[in-house]
Amino acid sequence: KAGVTQTPRYLIKTRGQQVTLSCSPISGHRSVSWYQQTPGQGLQFLFEYFSETQRNKGNFPGRFSGRQFSNSRSEMNVSTLELGDSALYLCASVGTSRPDTQYFGPGTRLTVL
Amino acid sequence: SQQGEEDPQALSIQEGENATMNCSYKTSINNLQWYRQNSGRGLVHLILIRSNEREKHSGRLRVTLDTSKKSSSLLITASRAADTASYFCATDDNAGNMLTFGGGTRLMVKP
């Protein structure tokens, strides 16, 4: 099986712009979670989607949003980018055979100038 | 916010030595997991221990869990240069697929 894929891998934006990141889970996995990783705050949970519904949400402002499509692919959007949004954004998918194990993609490195 | 702290924050050892990393957490958990991350890339799942388990082994990895102290340790035996990475503990409080991560331990194994 192919692993979790994330596009793009690298992105440079300027303050005030918006950005959309994409995540394709492992085939058959219906849960997708997003995490932000920064040197200062570490790894923090953003949100989780299951069957196109947001099931959990972390403590992030409303500028961070996401969605999941019927094929389980997920996107996250950040509007009005701030310098502090520079981070590695990771998504992870979970399947039914090992429901406690999250499989992570390689991440998207976002730099906000 | 992070669930807890990992100790030490950085560890440097020689190949062949054992590496021990500790993790503390704050709330009750369903399970605790350890992940490895190489140079800012994605996380790789290493091992999971459930709240009713005290010790688990997988290859050169040994994990212990003490729920009374809200702490866990990861032991890597006979370390190799390829084990050089950051190691994170993550807790699952059974609120869905929402992991809470520790701050990580940067392990360097010198050949």
Tab-separated table of C-alpha atoms in Angstrom:
chain	number	residue	atom	x	y	z
A	1	LYS	CA	0.000	0.000	0.000
A	2	ALA	CA	1.143	3.502	-0.722
A	3	GLY	CA	1.736	5.630	2.342
A	4	VAL	CA	0.195	8.943	3.291
A	5	THR	CA	1.045	11.617	0.754
A	6	GLN	CA	1.044	15.351	1.264
A	7	THR	CA	1.267	18.106	-1.306
A	8	PRO	CA	2.989	20.391	-1.744
A	9	ARG	CA	6.088	19.436	0.227
A	10	TYR	CA	7.356	22.993	0.492
A	11	LEU	CA	5.530	26.282	0.287
A	12	ILE	CA	6.516	29.912	0.692
A	13	LYS	CA	3.834	32.523	1.264
A	14	THR	CA	3.694	36.104	2.488
A	15	ARG	CA	1.748	37.497	5.411
A	16	GLY	CA	-1.927	37.993	4.716
A	17	GLN	CA	-2.139	35.351	2.010
A	18	GLN	CA	-4.028	32.108	2.373
A	19	VAL	CA	-2.818	28.584	1.741
A	20	THR	CA	-4.354	25.159	1.103
A	21	LEU	CA	-2.534	21.949	1.934
A	22	SER	CA	-3.581	18.520	0.748
A	23	CYS	CA	-3.355	15.080	2.298
A	24	SER	CA	-4.165	11.717	0.727
A	25	PRO	CA	-4.510	8.961	3.335
A	26	ILE	CA	-3.573	5.334	2.957
A	27	SER	CA	-6.131	3.566	0.800
A	28	GLY	CA	-9.032	2.403	2.955
A	29	HIS	CA	-8.290	4.748	5.848
A	30	ARG	CA	-11.203	7.021	6.683
A	31	SER	CA	-9.746	9.103	9.506
A	32	VAL	CA	-7.347	11.946	8.794
A	33	SER	CA	-5.765	14.119	11.474
A	34	TRP	CA	-3.665	17.254	11.051
A	35	TYR	CA	-0.833	18.458	13.275
A	36	GLN	CA	1.328	21.556	13.349
A	37	GLN	CA	4.974	21.279	14.376
A	38	THR	CA	7.010	24.339	15.359
A	39	PRO	CA	10.272	24.656	17.314
A	40	GLY	CA	8.526	26.668	20.028
A	41	GLN	CA	5.232	24.823	20.518
A	42	GLY	CA	6.216	21.355	19.352
A	43	LEU	CA	3.625	19.046	17.840
A	44	GLN	CA	0.066	20.251	18.278
A	45	PHE	CA	-3.179	18.700	17.133
A	46	LEU	CA	-5.216	20.803	14.697
A	47	PHE	CA	-8.269	18.711	13.789
A	48	GLU	CA	-9.474	15.274	12.794
A	49	TYR	CA	-11.905	14.260	10.084
A	50	PHE	CA	-13.756	10.998	9.771
A	51	SER	CA	-16.168	10.238	6.946
A	52	GLU	CA	-16.225	13.888	5.864
A	53	THR	CA	-17.108	15.136	9.367
A	54	GLN	CA	-14.870	17.028	11.738
A	55	ARG	CA	-14.719	14.859	14.830
A	56	ASN	CA	-12.165	16.707	16.971
A	57	LYS	CA	-10.640	20.152	16.932
A	58	GLY	CA	-7.563	21.494	18.668
A	59	ASN	CA	-7.028	24.899	20.172
A	60	PHE	CA	-6.309	26.917	17.047
A	61	PRO	CA	-7.958	30.119	15.755
A	62	GLY	CA	-10.700	30.048	13.169
A	63	ARG	CA	-8.184	30.957	10.457
A	64	PHE	CA	-7.340	27.254	10.429
A	65	SER	CA	-9.968	25.128	8.758
A	66	GLY	CA	-10.204	21.839	7.000
A	67	ARG	CA	-12.421	19.482	5.124
A	68	GLN	CA	-12.544	15.919	3.967
A	69	PHE	CA	-13.861	14.594	0.694
A	70	SER	CA	-15.811	11.428	-0.015
A	71	ASN	CA	-12.608	9.642	-1.102
A	72	SER	CA	-11.121	10.483	2.357
A	73	ARG	CA	-8.627	12.978	0.948
A	74	SER	CA	-8.367	15.996	3.192
A	75	GLU	CA	-7.380	19.603	2.817
A	76	MET	CA	-6.529	22.195	5.394
A	77	ASN	CA	-6.692	25.905	4.783
A	78	VAL	CA	-5.039	28.743	6.618
A	79	SER	CA	-6.313	32.218	5.861
A	80	THR	CA	-4.662	35.559	6.576
A	81	LEU	CA	-1.276	33.981	7.174
A	82	GLU	CA	0.898	35.213	10.030
A	83	LEU	CA	4.645	34.783	10.520
A	84	GLY	CA	3.917	32.393	13.374
A	85	ASP	CA	2.125	30.018	11.024
A	86	SER	CA	5.498	28.978	9.613
A	87	ALA	CA	5.680	25.302	10.515
A	88	LEU	CA	5.769	21.727	9.364
A	89	TYR	CA	2.186	20.570	8.836
A	90	LEU	CA	1.718	16.843	9.211
A	91	CYS	CA	-1.279	14.738	8.428
A	92	ALA	CA	-1.906	11.232	9.619
A	93	SER	CA	-4.411	8.575	8.703
A	94	VAL	CA	-5.905	5.734	10.696
A	95	GLY	CA	-7.415	2.520	9.455
A	96	THR	CA	-9.743	-0.017	11.002
A	97	SER	CA	-7.258	-2.889	11.259
A	98	ARG	CA	-5.036	-0.917	13.657
A	99	PRO	CA	-7.351	1.805	14.991
A	100	ASP	CA	-4.846	3.100	17.549
A	101	THR	CA	-1.973	3.659	15.121
A	102	GLN	CA	-1.582	6.859	13.146
A	103	TYR	CA	0.430	6.746	9.930
A	104	PHE	CA	2.051	10.072	9.155
A	105	GLY	CA	2.854	11.684	5.843
A	106	PRO	CA	6.155	13.476	5.149
A	107	GLY	CA	4.653	16.869	5.928
A	108	THR	CA	4.372	20.215	4.187
A	109	ARG	CA	6.941	22.808	5.196
A	110	LEU	CA	5.227	26.210	5.139
A	111	THR	CA	7.313	29.360	5.367
A	112	VAL	CA	5.529	32.689	5.829
A	113	LEU	CA	7.567	35.781	4.942
B	1	SER	CA	-0.662	22.314	24.487
B	2	GLN	CA	1.748	19.507	25.159
B	3	GLN	CA	0.752	16.661	27.440
B	4	GLY	CA	4.023	16.610	29.294
B	5	GLU	CA	7.750	16.614	29.168
B	6	GLU	CA	10.378	14.301	27.798
B	7	ASP	CA	13.670	13.783	29.478
B	8	PRO	CA	16.385	14.268	28.461
B	9	GLN	CA	15.823	16.834	25.728
B	10	ALA	CA	19.012	15.662	24.034
B	11	LEU	CA	21.113	12.520	24.372
B	12	SER	CA	24.425	11.635	22.753
B	13	ILE	CA	25.797	8.095	22.964
B	14	GLN	CA	28.209	5.774	21.199
B	15	GLU	CA	27.085	3.010	18.872
B	16	GLY	CA	26.368	-0.158	20.795
B	17	GLU	CA	25.283	1.627	23.963
B	18	ASN	CA	21.723	1.675	25.252
B	19	ALA	CA	19.565	4.810	25.107
B	20	THR	CA	16.808	5.531	27.601
B	21	MET	CA	14.233	8.279	27.170
B	22	ASN	CA	11.539	9.212	29.640
B	23	CYS	CA	8.139	10.768	29.158
B	24	SER	CA	5.701	12.191	31.679
B	25	TYR	CA	2.078	13.057	31.041
B	26	LYS	CA	-0.682	14.825	32.914
B	27	THR	CA	-4.076	13.224	32.361
B	28	SER	CA	-5.473	9.703	32.305
B	29	ILE	CA	-4.823	7.908	29.049
B	30	ASN	CA	-6.085	5.094	26.866
B	31	ASN	CA	-2.656	4.311	25.492
B	32	LEU	CA	0.807	5.801	25.027
B	33	GLN	CA	2.781	5.627	21.814
B	34	TRP	CA	6.339	6.366	20.767
B	35	TYR	CA	7.253	7.868	17.411
B	36	ARG	CA	10.534	8.599	15.664
B	37	GLN	CA	11.210	11.570	13.425
B	38	ASN	CA	14.239	11.982	11.185
B	39	SER	CA	15.372	15.523	10.378
B	40	GLY	CA	11.992	17.282	10.313
B	41	ARG	CA	10.298	14.629	8.241
B	42	GLY	CA	7.171	12.643	9.012
B	43	LEU	CA	6.723	10.613	12.148
B	44	VAL	CA	7.174	6.856	12.188
B	45	HIS	CA	5.185	4.819	14.687
B	46	LEU	CA	7.445	2.644	16.850
B	47	ILE	CA	5.397	1.031	19.578
B	48	LEU	CA	2.124	1.365	21.475
B	49	ILE	CA	1.462	0.400	25.089
B	50	ARG	CA	-2.042	0.340	26.526
B	51	SER	CA	-2.955	1.762	29.899
B	52	ASN	CA	-3.417	-1.730	31.365
B	53	GLU	CA	0.042	-2.894	30.247
B	54	ARG	CA	3.260	-2.317	32.154
B	55	GLU	CA	5.937	-3.368	29.660
B	56	LYS	CA	6.190	-4.113	25.978
B	57	HIS	CA	8.987	-5.206	23.663
B	58	SER	CA	9.514	-4.840	19.934
B	59	GLY	CA	12.894	-5.829	18.531
B	60	ARG	CA	15.493	-3.611	20.209
B	61	LEU	CA	12.791	-1.439	21.795
B	62	ARG	CA	11.441	-1.820	25.294
B	63	VAL	CA	8.704	0.425	26.644
B	64	THR	CA	7.464	0.645	30.205
B	65	LEU	CA	4.419	2.444	31.515
B	66	ASP	CA	3.684	3.485	35.089
B	67	THR	CA	0.196	4.940	35.223
B	68	SER	CA	0.476	5.722	38.937
B	69	LYS	CA	3.388	8.049	38.176
B	70	LYS	CA	2.026	9.054	34.780
B	71	SER	CA	5.307	8.221	33.138
B	72	SER	CA	6.795	6.005	30.452
B	73	SER	CA	10.257	5.126	29.292
B	74	LEU	CA	11.650	3.964	25.974
B	75	LEU	CA	14.822	1.893	25.925
B	76	ILE	CA	16.713	1.306	22.699
B	77	THR	CA	19.297	-1.419	23.144
B	78	ALA	CA	22.525	-1.821	21.161
B	79	SER	CA	22.001	1.512	19.424
B	80	ARG	CA	23.101	2.137	15.845
B	81	ALA	CA	24.035	5.310	13.983
B	82	ALA	CA	20.754	4.894	12.053
B	83	ASP	CA	18.848	5.368	15.334
B	84	THR	CA	19.881	9.042	15.296
B	85	ALA	CA	16.552	10.907	15.297
B	86	SER	CA	14.072	12.700	17.527
B	87	TYR	CA	11.804	10.505	19.599
B	88	PHE	CA	8.365	11.593	20.760
B	89	CYS	CA	5.888	10.090	23.152
B	90	ALA	CA	2.224	10.677	22.439
B	91	THR	CA	-0.826	9.957	24.532
B	92	ASP	CA	-4.294	9.026	23.418
B	93	ASP	CA	-7.047	9.809	25.922
B	94	ASN	CA	-9.651	7.954	23.839
B	95	ALA	CA	-11.221	11.144	22.517
B	96	GLY	CA	-10.843	10.043	18.941
B	97	ASN	CA	-7.648	10.126	16.901
B	98	MET	CA	-6.232	13.098	18.729
B	99	LEU	CA	-2.702	12.539	20.000
B	100	THR	CA	-1.014	14.806	22.519
B	101	PHE	CA	2.739	14.851	22.070
B	102	GLY	CA	5.631	15.427	24.417
B	103	GLY	CA	8.474	17.778	23.555
B	104	GLY	CA	10.728	15.035	22.205
B	105	THR	CA	14.229	13.740	22.846
B	106	ARG	CA	16.952	14.328	20.242
B	107	LEU	CA	19.115	11.225	20.134
B	108	MET	CA	22.522	11.218	18.463
B	109	VAL	CA	24.335	7.916	18.094
B	110	LYS	CA	27.980	8.334	17.189
B	111	PRO	CA	29.624	5.626	15.075
